[in-house]
Amino acid sequence: MSQIGIPKGTRDFGPEVMVRRNYIFSIIRKCFERYGYLPLETPSMENLSTLTGKYGEEGDQLIFKVLNNGDYLKDADDAALSQRDARKLSFSICDRALRYDLTVPFARFVVMNKNGLVLPFKRYQIQPVWRADRPQKGRYREFYQCDADVVGSDSLVNEVELIQIFDDVLTELGLSNFSIKINNRKLLTGLAALIGASERMMDMTIAIDKLDKVGLEGVEKELLDKGFNASQLEIIRKVLSIEGGISEKLETMEALLSSVDVAKKGLEELKYIFSRVEKVGVKKAKVELDLTLARGLNYYTGAIFEVKVNDVQMGSICGGGRYDDLTGIFGWPGMSGVGISFGADRIYDVMNELKLFPEELGATTKVLFTNFGENEELFILPLLRKVREAGIAAEIYPSAVKLGKQFKYADDKKIPWVATIGESEMANNTIALKDLKSGQQEVLTIDQLITKLSSN
RNA sequence: GUGGUCGUAGCUCAGCUGGUAGAGCCCCGGUUUGUGGUUCCGGUUGUCGUGGGUUCGAGCCCCAUCGAUCACCCCA
């Protein structure tokens, strides 16, 4: 047994997987560009201080830290070292960390470049992120996020368009049974205020976020454990029991929460978003108002989104929301932003499970020229150049092995055409072109071959 | 961080109540040497994850360890 391997939660992507991944990425990228977003890349590493405190306590612990170079113990925290307090110690021996998401590095970029940006600034970013989580189904330690964010605009038109992007991309990828769940953090803030537990809003939201998993009773139990009292539970239960369509839910919430200004604002925002989405229409998405949606990331303040595929056992494949003051932490307050993120790896897993990848993605090389020897090689090389210049992916088998082996290579690599040139073809200036799928073979000139393969 | 399941040829796995390892696929060669995928014949492959223990004897039982996987927490 060999001992080589790769770190837990990471993966190699072989050619056939990469072809499919690129298919996903290209559809997402094209859609982002159709909506006016521009590309951005940031470094894999950020300063540790840039990342800490943005993802909640739980999130901070999942940040991969990078050990300093050189004599990194020189500045180590002596107290932490002697107490073997690894967490505390890490801050004195790690100045950098791998990025945990794309939104925070984006906010950092915006602040650093505030003088040169055209506002509102719309960017997209497709890069890997790292989380020191324990891997399981659909959860990796290195995975790709595909983000689109806009900062410098309060307009809810952005929210509406981002919902359209979810719908456009996932529909184009062939998904049909998925739900875009929408909520607004302001409602949760308002609810917490109403029951007099503003400072414990996170505890509350984390508990009610589990409604579909543990049921109403489970949620109430968790809330009780966390010290909420009966009258508080009463109100929360009312909210969680709200049923019906989007407008009914909104009306009921209004009746419950209209005394709280924040909540009122949140309800107005939601109404606006839903009415516009309805007006513009969706392709395949089911747009839902999910009052239990909370989302763990600390920085969200307004609308929040999550996308789930309904017929596959898998966590959410996309997320997003509005954050009013993410740039404020880096010294530029008042810049509201909103963004979404596609989890490419989960989308890949879902599409794989549902067999949604098109068949023909595998074929890259279109035609293989067989190799009989040096004379033929000399004859073929110029032809090959001509074929490639016509935009046709072509290759020559690099050595003159048995013909059967060369055909098998084409077959294994799913190359659809094989061009054979031997003595008689050279004499007549022709090519024997075989269609591996049908088994048919015909004799063509080079120009006929190019015409044929260009139109296929 | 907590818990469950599983580690046998390159891959997927079998191996009965403990008696010194198998199948299919893949790969390689052949089927008279310019035609793959289909048929037929032949061949290679393993310190049974690692370390220890029980036993006359362990792939199988016990302990430890590492790895994979699933669930919880949280999240894409």
Short mmCIF file of C-alpha atoms (C1' of nucleotides) in Angstrom, two decimals:
data_model
loop_
_atom_site.label_atom_id
_atom_site.label_comp_id
_atom_site.label_asym_id
_atom_site.label_seq_id
_atom_site.Cartn_x
_atom_site.Cartn_y
_atom_site.Cartn_z
CA MET A 1 0.00 0.00 0.00
CA SER A 2 1.29 3.40 -0.92
CA GLN A 3 1.23 6.12 1.69
CA ILE A 4 0.82 9.00 -0.69
CA GLY A 5 -2.44 10.85 -0.57
CA ILE A 6 -4.04 14.25 -0.37
CA PRO A 7 -5.35 16.08 2.69
CA LYS A 8 -8.70 15.18 4.12
CA GLY A 9 -11.58 16.93 2.41
CA THR A 10 -9.62 17.83 -0.73
CA ARG A 11 -9.89 16.21 -4.14
CA ASP A 12 -8.10 15.79 -7.45
CA PHE A 13 -10.22 16.54 -10.48
CA GLY A 14 -9.39 14.27 -13.43
CA PRO A 15 -10.02 15.29 -17.04
CA GLU A 16 -13.54 13.90 -17.29
CA VAL A 17 -14.52 15.62 -14.06
CA MET A 18 -12.88 18.88 -15.10
CA VAL A 19 -14.82 18.95 -18.34
CA ARG A 20 -18.02 18.81 -16.35
CA ARG A 21 -16.89 21.31 -13.76
CA ASN A 22 -15.90 23.74 -16.49
CA TYR A 23 -19.34 23.33 -17.98
CA ILE A 24 -20.88 24.50 -14.70
CA PHE A 25 -18.41 27.34 -14.29
CA SER A 26 -18.91 28.61 -17.81
CA ILE A 27 -22.69 28.74 -17.48
CA ILE A 28 -22.42 30.63 -14.21
CA ARG A 29 -19.78 33.00 -15.57
CA LYS A 30 -21.76 33.81 -18.69
CA CYS A 31 -24.87 34.50 -16.65
CA PHE A 32 -23.02 36.81 -14.26
CA GLU A 33 -21.68 38.73 -17.24
CA ARG A 34 -25.14 39.00 -18.80
CA TYR A 35 -26.24 40.86 -15.68
CA GLY A 36 -23.33 43.26 -15.80
CA TYR A 37 -20.98 41.75 -13.23
CA LEU A 38 -17.23 42.00 -13.81
CA PRO A 39 -14.55 39.49 -12.83
CA LEU A 40 -12.34 39.77 -9.78
CA GLU A 41 -9.77 37.51 -8.14
CA THR A 42 -8.20 37.90 -4.72
CA PRO A 43 -5.32 35.98 -3.11
CA SER A 44 -5.85 32.59 -1.48
CA MET A 45 -4.45 34.04 1.72
CA GLU A 46 -5.71 37.05 3.59
CA ASN A 47 -4.34 38.64 6.73
CA LEU A 48 -5.83 36.70 9.60
CA SER A 49 -7.23 39.89 11.12
CA THR A 50 -9.20 40.52 7.93
CA LEU A 51 -11.11 37.30 8.40
CA THR A 52 -11.65 36.90 12.13
CA GLY A 53 -14.87 38.09 13.64
CA LYS A 54 -16.86 38.03 10.42
CA TYR A 55 -18.35 34.55 10.49
CA GLY A 56 -19.52 34.11 14.05
CA GLU A 57 -17.70 32.22 16.75
CA GLU A 58 -18.26 28.89 15.09
CA GLY A 59 -17.01 30.17 11.75
CA ASP A 60 -13.85 31.68 13.19
CA GLN A 61 -12.76 28.27 14.42
CA LEU A 62 -13.10 26.83 10.95
CA ILE A 63 -10.62 29.24 9.40
CA PHE A 64 -7.45 27.52 8.15
CA LYS A 65 -4.52 29.45 9.56
CA VAL A 66 -1.15 29.64 7.88
CA LEU A 67 1.89 29.22 10.07
CA ASN A 68 4.36 32.09 9.83
CA ASN A 69 7.65 31.49 8.10
CA GLY A 70 11.07 31.52 9.65
CA ASP A 71 11.51 31.71 13.38
CA TYR A 72 7.82 31.89 14.08
CA LEU A 73 8.19 31.12 17.78
CA LYS A 74 10.18 34.30 18.32
CA ASP A 75 7.02 36.34 18.81
CA ALA A 76 4.90 33.57 20.25
CA ASP A 77 2.58 34.36 23.13
CA ASP A 78 4.49 32.92 26.10
CA ALA A 79 1.46 32.61 28.32
CA ALA A 80 -0.55 30.81 25.68
CA LEU A 81 2.40 28.58 24.89
CA SER A 82 2.95 27.46 28.46
CA GLN A 83 -0.77 26.93 28.97
CA ARG A 84 -0.92 24.96 25.72
CA ASP A 85 -3.76 27.21 24.61
CA ALA A 86 -3.59 26.45 20.91
CA ARG A 87 -6.28 28.86 19.88
CA LYS A 88 -4.75 31.81 21.63
CA LEU A 89 -1.27 30.81 20.54
CA SER A 90 -2.28 30.63 16.90
CA PHE A 91 -2.89 34.36 16.77
CA SER A 92 0.71 35.08 17.72
CA ILE A 93 2.28 32.62 15.29
CA CYS A 94 -0.12 32.99 12.34
CA ASP A 95 -0.47 36.30 10.57
CA ARG A 96 -2.29 34.86 7.57
CA ALA A 97 -5.13 32.51 6.82
CA LEU A 98 -6.83 30.91 3.84
CA ARG A 99 -9.96 32.67 2.73
CA TYR A 100 -13.17 31.31 4.23
CA ASP A 101 -15.53 32.83 1.67
CA LEU A 102 -15.38 35.35 -1.15
CA THR A 103 -17.56 38.06 0.34
CA VAL A 104 -15.22 39.29 3.04
CA PRO A 105 -12.17 39.49 0.74
CA PHE A 106 -14.40 41.37 -1.67
CA ALA A 107 -15.38 43.87 0.99
CA ARG A 108 -11.70 44.29 1.83
CA PHE A 109 -10.92 44.89 -1.85
CA VAL A 110 -13.68 47.46 -2.17
CA VAL A 111 -12.37 49.46 0.77
CA MET A 112 -8.78 49.30 -0.43
CA ASN A 113 -9.81 50.54 -3.86
CA LYS A 114 -12.59 52.88 -2.98
CA ASN A 115 -11.22 55.79 -4.95
CA GLY A 116 -11.05 53.95 -8.24
CA LEU A 117 -14.33 52.09 -8.21
CA VAL A 118 -17.35 52.86 -10.36
CA LEU A 119 -20.32 52.68 -8.01
CA PRO A 120 -22.45 50.70 -7.72
CA PHE A 121 -19.66 48.16 -8.06
CA LYS A 122 -20.73 44.79 -9.41
CA ARG A 123 -18.22 41.98 -9.41
CA TYR A 124 -18.23 38.24 -9.78
CA GLN A 125 -15.61 35.89 -8.41
CA ILE A 126 -15.09 32.18 -8.96
CA GLN A 127 -12.39 30.78 -6.68
CA PRO A 128 -11.85 28.09 -4.07
CA VAL A 129 -12.38 28.70 -0.37
CA TRP A 130 -11.23 26.63 2.61
CA ARG A 131 -12.96 25.56 5.77
CA ALA A 132 -11.52 23.32 8.49
CA ASP A 133 -14.79 21.46 8.81
CA ARG A 134 -15.10 17.73 9.15
CA PRO A 135 -15.93 16.48 5.66
CA GLN A 136 -19.08 14.56 4.82
CA LYS A 137 -21.54 14.32 1.98
CA GLY A 138 -21.47 17.54 0.01
CA ARG A 139 -19.02 19.07 2.44
CA TYR A 140 -15.38 19.57 1.57
CA ARG A 141 -12.45 21.40 3.10
CA GLU A 142 -11.61 22.99 -0.21
CA PHE A 143 -14.46 23.95 -2.49
CA TYR A 144 -15.37 26.52 -5.08
CA GLN A 145 -17.74 29.37 -4.62
CA CYS A 146 -19.12 31.41 -7.47
CA ASP A 147 -20.13 34.78 -6.12
CA ALA A 148 -21.84 37.83 -7.55
CA ASP A 149 -22.06 40.89 -5.34
CA VAL A 150 -22.94 44.54 -5.73
CA VAL A 151 -21.94 47.25 -3.27
CA GLY A 152 -22.92 50.88 -3.19
CA SER A 153 -26.58 50.39 -3.91
CA ASP A 154 -29.50 50.09 -1.52
CA SER A 155 -31.90 49.33 -4.31
CA LEU A 156 -33.88 46.14 -4.00
CA VAL A 157 -33.68 45.79 -7.77
CA ASN A 158 -30.38 44.07 -7.03
CA GLU A 159 -32.11 41.46 -4.89
CA VAL A 160 -34.64 40.84 -7.63
CA GLU A 161 -31.94 40.40 -10.25
CA LEU A 162 -29.91 38.08 -8.05
CA ILE A 163 -32.97 35.88 -7.67
CA GLN A 164 -33.27 35.86 -11.44
CA ILE A 165 -29.63 34.79 -11.69
CA PHE A 166 -30.30 31.81 -9.40
CA ASP A 167 -33.22 30.87 -11.61
CA ASP A 168 -31.39 31.41 -14.91
CA VAL A 169 -28.28 29.45 -14.00
CA LEU A 170 -29.94 26.47 -12.34
CA THR A 171 -32.53 26.21 -15.09
CA GLU A 172 -29.83 26.31 -17.74
CA LEU A 173 -27.94 23.56 -15.91
CA GLY A 174 -31.02 21.38 -16.23
CA LEU A 175 -32.32 21.47 -12.67
CA SER A 176 -36.08 21.65 -12.42
CA ASN A 177 -37.15 20.91 -8.89
CA PHE A 178 -35.47 23.54 -6.75
CA SER A 179 -36.64 26.19 -4.32
CA ILE A 180 -35.30 29.67 -3.76
CA LYS A 181 -36.02 30.39 -0.11
CA ILE A 182 -36.17 33.99 0.89
CA ASN A 183 -36.40 35.70 4.24
CA ASN A 184 -35.30 38.95 5.82
CA ARG A 185 -33.04 39.27 8.81
CA LYS A 186 -35.01 42.31 9.89
CA LEU A 187 -37.96 40.07 10.67
CA LEU A 188 -35.82 37.95 12.95
CA THR A 189 -34.35 41.06 14.56
CA GLY A 190 -37.87 42.37 15.02
CA LEU A 191 -39.14 39.13 16.46
CA ALA A 192 -36.29 39.01 18.92
CA ALA A 193 -37.05 42.60 19.94
CA LEU A 194 -40.73 41.84 20.32
CA ILE A 195 -40.09 39.07 22.81
CA GLY A 196 -37.47 41.14 24.58
CA ALA A 197 -34.50 39.01 23.57
CA SER A 198 -32.65 41.22 21.14
CA GLU A 199 -29.25 40.25 22.48
CA ARG A 200 -30.05 36.58 22.03
CA MET A 201 -31.22 36.79 18.47
CA MET A 202 -28.57 34.32 17.26
CA ASP A 203 -29.64 31.66 19.74
CA MET A 204 -33.21 32.15 18.64
CA THR A 205 -32.53 32.03 14.93
CA ILE A 206 -30.28 29.00 15.17
CA ALA A 207 -33.07 27.16 16.97
CA ILE A 208 -35.88 28.08 14.59
CA ASP A 209 -33.65 27.41 11.59
CA LYS A 210 -33.98 23.73 12.43
CA LEU A 211 -37.76 23.65 12.12
CA ASP A 212 -37.93 21.40 9.07
CA LYS A 213 -35.41 19.04 10.65
CA VAL A 214 -36.64 18.62 14.23
CA GLY A 215 -40.20 19.91 14.01
CA LEU A 216 -41.97 22.47 16.15
CA GLU A 217 -41.51 20.45 19.32
CA GLY A 218 -37.79 20.11 18.76
CA VAL A 219 -37.43 23.83 18.25
CA GLU A 220 -39.38 24.59 21.40
CA LYS A 221 -37.28 22.18 23.36
CA GLU A 222 -34.07 23.82 22.18
CA LEU A 223 -35.45 27.26 23.01
CA LEU A 224 -36.43 26.13 26.49
CA ASP A 225 -32.97 24.65 26.99
CA LYS A 226 -31.52 27.97 26.00
CA GLY A 227 -33.59 29.75 28.61
CA PHE A 228 -36.48 31.22 26.69
CA ASN A 229 -39.68 31.38 28.68
CA ALA A 230 -43.23 30.26 27.96
CA SER A 231 -44.62 33.60 26.84
CA GLN A 232 -41.70 34.07 24.46
CA LEU A 233 -42.28 30.60 23.09
CA GLU A 234 -45.93 31.44 22.55
CA ILE A 235 -45.05 34.24 20.13
CA ILE A 236 -42.38 32.26 18.37
CA ARG A 237 -44.79 29.39 17.92
CA LYS A 238 -47.26 31.73 16.26
CA VAL A 239 -44.64 32.82 13.76
CA LEU A 240 -43.53 29.28 13.03
CA SER A 241 -47.08 28.08 12.55
CA ILE A 242 -47.87 30.58 9.85
CA GLU A 243 -49.04 28.77 6.75
CA GLY A 244 -50.27 29.59 3.32
CA GLY A 245 -49.00 31.48 0.31
CA ILE A 246 -46.52 34.28 0.29
CA SER A 247 -49.03 37.10 0.63
CA GLU A 248 -50.92 35.35 3.41
CA LYS A 249 -47.73 34.78 5.33
CA LEU A 250 -46.75 38.41 4.92
CA GLU A 251 -50.15 39.58 6.15
CA THR A 252 -50.03 37.40 9.22
CA MET A 253 -46.53 38.56 10.01
CA GLU A 254 -47.63 42.14 9.63
CA ALA A 255 -50.36 41.63 12.17
CA LEU A 256 -47.89 40.06 14.58
CA LEU A 257 -44.94 42.38 14.17
CA SER A 258 -46.27 45.73 13.01
CA SER A 259 -45.42 47.31 16.34
CA VAL A 260 -41.72 46.80 15.70
CA ASP A 261 -40.21 49.24 13.22
CA VAL A 262 -37.38 46.99 12.01
CA ALA A 263 -39.76 44.19 11.25
CA LYS A 264 -42.06 46.52 9.40
CA LYS A 265 -39.18 47.62 7.22
CA GLY A 266 -38.26 44.02 6.57
CA LEU A 267 -41.81 43.19 5.55
CA GLU A 268 -41.89 46.10 3.15
CA GLU A 269 -38.67 44.94 1.56
CA LEU A 270 -39.98 41.43 1.16
CA LYS A 271 -43.21 42.67 -0.38
CA TYR A 272 -41.27 44.71 -2.89
CA ILE A 273 -39.00 41.82 -3.81
CA PHE A 274 -41.79 39.29 -4.20
CA SER A 275 -43.95 41.61 -6.26
CA ARG A 276 -41.11 42.36 -8.67
CA VAL A 277 -40.10 38.75 -8.95
CA GLU A 278 -43.67 37.87 -9.76
CA LYS A 279 -43.80 40.57 -12.40
CA VAL A 280 -40.61 39.47 -14.13
CA GLY A 281 -41.42 35.77 -13.77
CA VAL A 282 -39.23 32.75 -13.09
CA LYS A 283 -38.30 29.80 -15.31
CA LYS A 284 -38.06 26.69 -13.12
CA ALA A 285 -37.53 27.99 -9.61
CA LYS A 286 -40.08 27.76 -6.85
CA VAL A 287 -39.83 31.04 -5.00
CA GLU A 288 -40.75 30.69 -1.36
CA LEU A 289 -40.95 32.84 1.71
CA ASP A 290 -39.30 30.86 4.48
CA LEU A 291 -39.72 32.59 7.81
CA THR A 292 -37.44 30.05 9.47
CA LEU A 293 -34.49 30.77 7.21
CA ALA A 294 -31.74 32.32 9.31
CA ARG A 295 -28.26 31.71 7.84
CA GLY A 296 -25.27 31.54 10.08
CA LEU A 297 -23.04 34.23 8.62
CA ASN A 298 -22.95 37.17 10.95
CA TYR A 299 -22.82 39.98 8.47
CA TYR A 300 -26.25 39.66 6.88
CA THR A 301 -28.75 42.38 7.80
CA GLY A 302 -31.49 42.40 5.17
CA ALA A 303 -32.83 39.92 2.65
CA ILE A 304 -31.35 36.43 2.87
CA PHE A 305 -31.47 33.65 0.28
CA GLU A 306 -30.87 29.97 0.15
CA VAL A 307 -31.43 27.49 -2.66
CA LYS A 308 -32.27 23.85 -2.10
CA VAL A 309 -32.74 21.04 -4.55
CA ASN A 310 -35.87 19.20 -3.52
CA ASP A 311 -35.30 15.70 -4.82
CA VAL A 312 -31.73 15.22 -3.61
CA GLN A 313 -30.44 14.72 -0.10
CA MET A 314 -28.06 17.65 0.06
CA GLY A 315 -27.59 20.86 1.99
CA SER A 316 -28.23 24.16 0.30
CA ILE A 317 -26.45 24.63 -3.03
CA CYS A 318 -26.57 28.41 -3.04
CA GLY A 319 -26.80 31.16 -0.48
CA GLY A 320 -26.67 34.91 -0.18
CA GLY A 321 -28.08 38.04 1.29
CA ARG A 322 -27.73 41.74 2.00
CA TYR A 323 -25.11 43.09 4.35
CA ASP A 324 -25.40 46.73 5.26
CA ASP A 325 -22.09 47.38 6.85
CA LEU A 326 -19.47 44.84 5.86
CA THR A 327 -17.15 47.52 4.53
CA GLY A 328 -17.65 49.53 7.71
CA ILE A 329 -15.42 47.07 9.56
CA PHE A 330 -12.64 47.98 7.15
CA GLY A 331 -13.21 51.70 7.51
CA TRP A 332 -15.78 52.65 4.92
CA PRO A 333 -19.19 52.79 6.57
CA GLY A 334 -22.50 53.21 4.84
CA MET A 335 -21.77 50.98 1.87
CA SER A 336 -24.60 48.53 1.59
CA GLY A 337 -23.98 45.38 -0.38
CA VAL A 338 -25.89 42.32 -1.49
CA GLY A 339 -24.65 39.14 -3.07
CA ILE A 340 -25.18 35.49 -3.83
CA SER A 341 -23.01 32.43 -4.00
CA PHE A 342 -23.26 29.22 -6.00
CA GLY A 343 -21.68 26.15 -4.41
CA ALA A 344 -20.17 24.62 -7.53
CA ASP A 345 -19.12 21.38 -5.86
CA ARG A 346 -22.54 20.66 -4.48
CA ILE A 347 -24.14 21.57 -7.78
CA TYR A 348 -21.77 19.08 -9.41
CA ASP A 349 -22.76 16.36 -6.94
CA VAL A 350 -26.45 17.05 -7.46
CA MET A 351 -26.17 17.06 -11.25
CA ASN A 352 -24.17 13.87 -11.12
CA GLU A 353 -26.80 12.18 -9.00
CA LEU A 354 -29.60 13.36 -11.28
CA LYS A 355 -27.56 12.55 -14.41
CA LEU A 356 -27.97 16.04 -15.80
CA PHE A 357 -24.62 16.36 -17.58
CA PRO A 358 -24.88 16.32 -21.37
CA GLU A 359 -23.31 13.24 -23.00
CA GLU A 360 -21.15 15.02 -25.52
CA LEU A 361 -19.14 16.97 -22.96
CA GLY A 362 -16.52 14.22 -22.89
CA ALA A 363 -15.25 14.51 -26.45
CA THR A 364 -12.50 17.03 -26.77
CA THR A 365 -10.36 15.79 -29.63
CA LYS A 366 -12.44 15.43 -32.77
CA VAL A 367 -10.15 13.43 -35.00
CA LEU A 368 -7.16 11.16 -34.46
CA PHE A 369 -4.63 10.64 -37.26
CA THR A 370 -3.12 7.20 -37.12
CA ASN A 371 0.60 6.72 -37.42
CA PHE A 372 2.26 4.17 -39.71
CA GLY A 373 5.78 5.49 -39.55
CA GLU A 374 8.14 8.25 -40.46
CA ASN A 375 7.01 8.81 -44.04
CA GLU A 376 3.40 9.05 -43.05
CA GLU A 377 4.25 11.33 -40.17
CA LEU A 378 5.98 13.75 -42.51
CA PHE A 379 2.95 13.65 -44.75
CA ILE A 380 0.43 14.11 -41.96
CA LEU A 381 2.04 16.90 -39.94
CA PRO A 382 1.20 19.68 -42.45
CA LEU A 383 -2.33 18.29 -42.84
CA LEU A 384 -2.74 18.26 -39.09
CA ARG A 385 -1.74 21.89 -38.94
CA LYS A 386 -4.33 22.74 -41.55
CA VAL A 387 -7.05 20.89 -39.66
CA ARG A 388 -6.19 22.65 -36.42
CA GLU A 389 -6.13 26.03 -38.09
CA ALA A 390 -9.65 25.32 -39.24
CA GLY A 391 -10.54 25.15 -35.57
CA ILE A 392 -10.85 21.37 -35.33
CA ALA A 393 -9.28 19.64 -32.32
CA ALA A 394 -6.98 17.00 -33.78
CA GLU A 395 -4.06 14.84 -32.76
CA ILE A 396 -1.70 12.30 -34.25
CA TYR A 397 -0.89 9.07 -32.46
CA PRO A 398 2.67 9.75 -31.36
CA SER A 399 4.23 6.45 -32.37
CA ALA A 400 3.77 3.83 -35.06
CA VAL A 401 2.33 1.04 -32.95
CA LYS A 402 -0.19 -1.53 -34.11
CA LEU A 403 -3.20 0.01 -35.74
CA GLY A 404 -5.59 -1.79 -33.44
CA LYS A 405 -3.98 -0.13 -30.47
CA GLN A 406 -4.31 3.27 -32.08
CA PHE A 407 -8.01 2.72 -32.70
CA LYS A 408 -8.45 1.57 -29.14
CA TYR A 409 -6.83 4.78 -27.96
CA ALA A 410 -9.37 6.79 -29.97
CA ASP A 411 -12.15 4.65 -28.63
CA ASP A 412 -11.03 4.96 -24.99
CA LYS A 413 -10.64 8.70 -25.36
CA LYS A 414 -14.05 8.97 -27.04
CA ILE A 415 -12.57 10.56 -30.16
CA PRO A 416 -15.37 10.30 -32.74
CA TRP A 417 -13.28 10.19 -35.94
CA VAL A 418 -10.12 8.38 -37.01
CA ALA A 419 -8.18 9.48 -40.10
CA THR A 420 -5.93 6.83 -41.58
CA ILE A 421 -3.19 7.66 -44.07
CA GLY A 422 -0.92 4.96 -45.46
CA GLU A 423 0.95 4.39 -48.70
CA SER A 424 -2.07 4.24 -50.99
CA GLU A 425 -3.67 7.33 -49.45
CA MET A 426 -0.41 9.24 -49.76
CA ALA A 427 -0.17 8.25 -53.40
CA ASN A 428 -3.70 9.48 -54.11
CA ASN A 429 -3.54 12.45 -51.75
CA THR A 430 -6.56 11.19 -49.85
CA ILE A 431 -7.55 10.28 -46.31
CA ALA A 432 -9.56 7.33 -45.06
CA LEU A 433 -11.92 8.79 -42.43
CA LYS A 434 -13.78 6.43 -40.17
CA ASP A 435 -16.75 7.34 -38.01
CA LEU A 436 -16.22 5.26 -34.89
CA LYS A 437 -19.82 5.47 -33.85
CA SER A 438 -21.32 4.05 -37.05
CA GLY A 439 -18.25 2.14 -38.23
CA GLN A 440 -18.60 3.76 -41.66
CA GLN A 441 -15.44 4.72 -43.51
CA GLU A 442 -15.04 6.99 -46.50
CA VAL A 443 -12.21 8.33 -48.61
CA LEU A 444 -11.87 12.11 -48.66
CA THR A 445 -9.48 14.88 -49.61
CA ILE A 446 -8.14 17.08 -46.82
CA ASP A 447 -10.51 19.90 -47.76
CA GLN A 448 -13.50 17.58 -47.75
CA LEU A 449 -12.43 16.29 -44.36
CA ILE A 450 -12.22 19.80 -42.93
CA THR A 451 -15.64 20.69 -44.32
CA LYS A 452 -17.15 17.53 -42.92
CA LEU A 453 -15.74 17.89 -39.45
CA SER A 454 -16.44 21.62 -39.27
CA SER A 455 -20.13 21.06 -39.83
CA ASN A 456 -20.29 18.26 -37.28
"C1'" G B 1 -15.78 19.05 18.71
"C1'" U B 2 -19.54 14.31 19.44
"C1'" G B 3 -21.42 9.57 17.58
"C1'" G B 4 -22.36 5.28 13.90
"C1'" U B 5 -20.44 2.24 9.75
"C1'" C B 6 -16.40 0.46 6.97
"C1'" G B 7 -10.82 -0.55 5.44
"C1'" U B 8 -9.15 -7.80 1.21
"C1'" A B 9 -5.56 -7.23 -6.21
"C1'" G B 10 -5.43 -0.64 -10.16
"C1'" C B 11 -11.36 -0.63 -9.55
"C1'" U B 12 -16.13 -3.13 -7.53
"C1'" C B 13 -16.51 -6.75 -4.14
"C1'" A B 14 -16.80 -12.41 -2.23
"C1'" G B 15 -14.30 -15.08 1.60
"C1'" C B 16 -19.58 -19.95 5.56
"C1'" U B 17 -19.20 -21.28 13.17
"C1'" G B 18 -10.97 -18.76 13.15
"C1'" G B 19 -7.25 -23.76 9.36
"C1'" U B 20 -1.49 -20.37 5.52
"C1'" A B 21 -6.48 -15.88 -0.33
"C1'" G B 22 -10.85 -15.70 -4.77
"C1'" A B 23 -14.53 -13.51 -8.80
"C1'" G B 24 -15.77 -9.76 -12.26
"C1'" C B 25 -13.90 -5.42 -14.54
"C1'" C B 26 -9.31 -3.13 -16.02
"C1'" C B 27 -4.47 -4.03 -18.03
"C1'" C B 28 -1.01 -7.07 -21.27
"C1'" G B 29 -0.40 -10.90 -25.18
"C1'" G B 30 -2.69 -14.06 -29.00
"C1'" U B 31 -6.88 -15.04 -32.44
"C1'" U B 32 -1.70 -15.13 -39.34
"C1'" U B 33 0.68 -9.05 -38.71
"C1'" G B 34 -3.80 -1.38 -42.40
"C1'" U B 35 -9.20 -0.79 -38.33
"C1'" G B 36 -11.62 0.17 -32.12
"C1'" G B 37 -16.09 -0.99 -29.26
"C1'" U B 38 -18.83 -7.17 -29.48
"C1'" U B 39 -16.73 -13.13 -29.35
"C1'" C B 40 -12.89 -16.79 -28.05
"C1'" C B 41 -7.96 -18.37 -25.64
"C1'" G B 42 -3.93 -17.24 -22.32
"C1'" G B 43 -1.32 -14.14 -18.59
"C1'" U B 44 0.26 -10.39 -14.53
"C1'" U B 45 -1.44 -8.37 -9.81
"C1'" G B 46 -1.99 -8.69 -2.92
"C1'" U B 47 3.29 -8.43 4.00
"C1'" C B 48 -6.03 -8.95 3.73
"C1'" G B 49 -4.95 -0.20 6.26
"C1'" U B 50 -0.96 -0.19 10.34
"C1'" G B 51 0.85 -1.91 15.27
"C1'" G B 52 0.07 -5.11 19.23
"C1'" G B 53 -2.77 -9.21 21.79
"C1'" U B 54 -5.61 -14.11 22.28
"C1'" U B 55 -4.73 -19.05 19.78
"C1'" C B 56 -1.28 -24.90 17.77
"C1'" G B 57 -3.24 -21.60 13.89
"C1'" A B 58 -6.49 -14.92 12.41
"C1'" G B 59 -8.68 -11.66 6.59
"C1'" C B 60 -12.23 -13.45 10.31
"C1'" C B 61 -11.94 -12.59 17.69
"C1'" C B 62 -9.87 -8.37 21.28
"C1'" C B 63 -7.20 -3.52 21.99
"C1'" A B 64 -4.87 0.65 19.89
"C1'" U B 65 -3.86 3.69 15.76
"C1'" C B 66 -4.47 5.80 10.95
"C1'" G B 67 -7.70 6.48 6.83
"C1'" A B 68 -12.53 6.59 4.35
"C1'" U B 69 -17.64 7.46 4.89
"C1'" C B 70 -22.36 9.00 7.10
"C1'" A B 71 -25.03 11.72 10.82
"C1'" C B 72 -25.03 15.73 14.69
"C1'" C B 73 -23.10 20.91 15.30
"C1'" C B 74 -22.49 24.41 11.57
"C1'" C B 75 -22.41 25.33 6.53
"C1'" A B 76 -21.69 25.85 -0.11
#
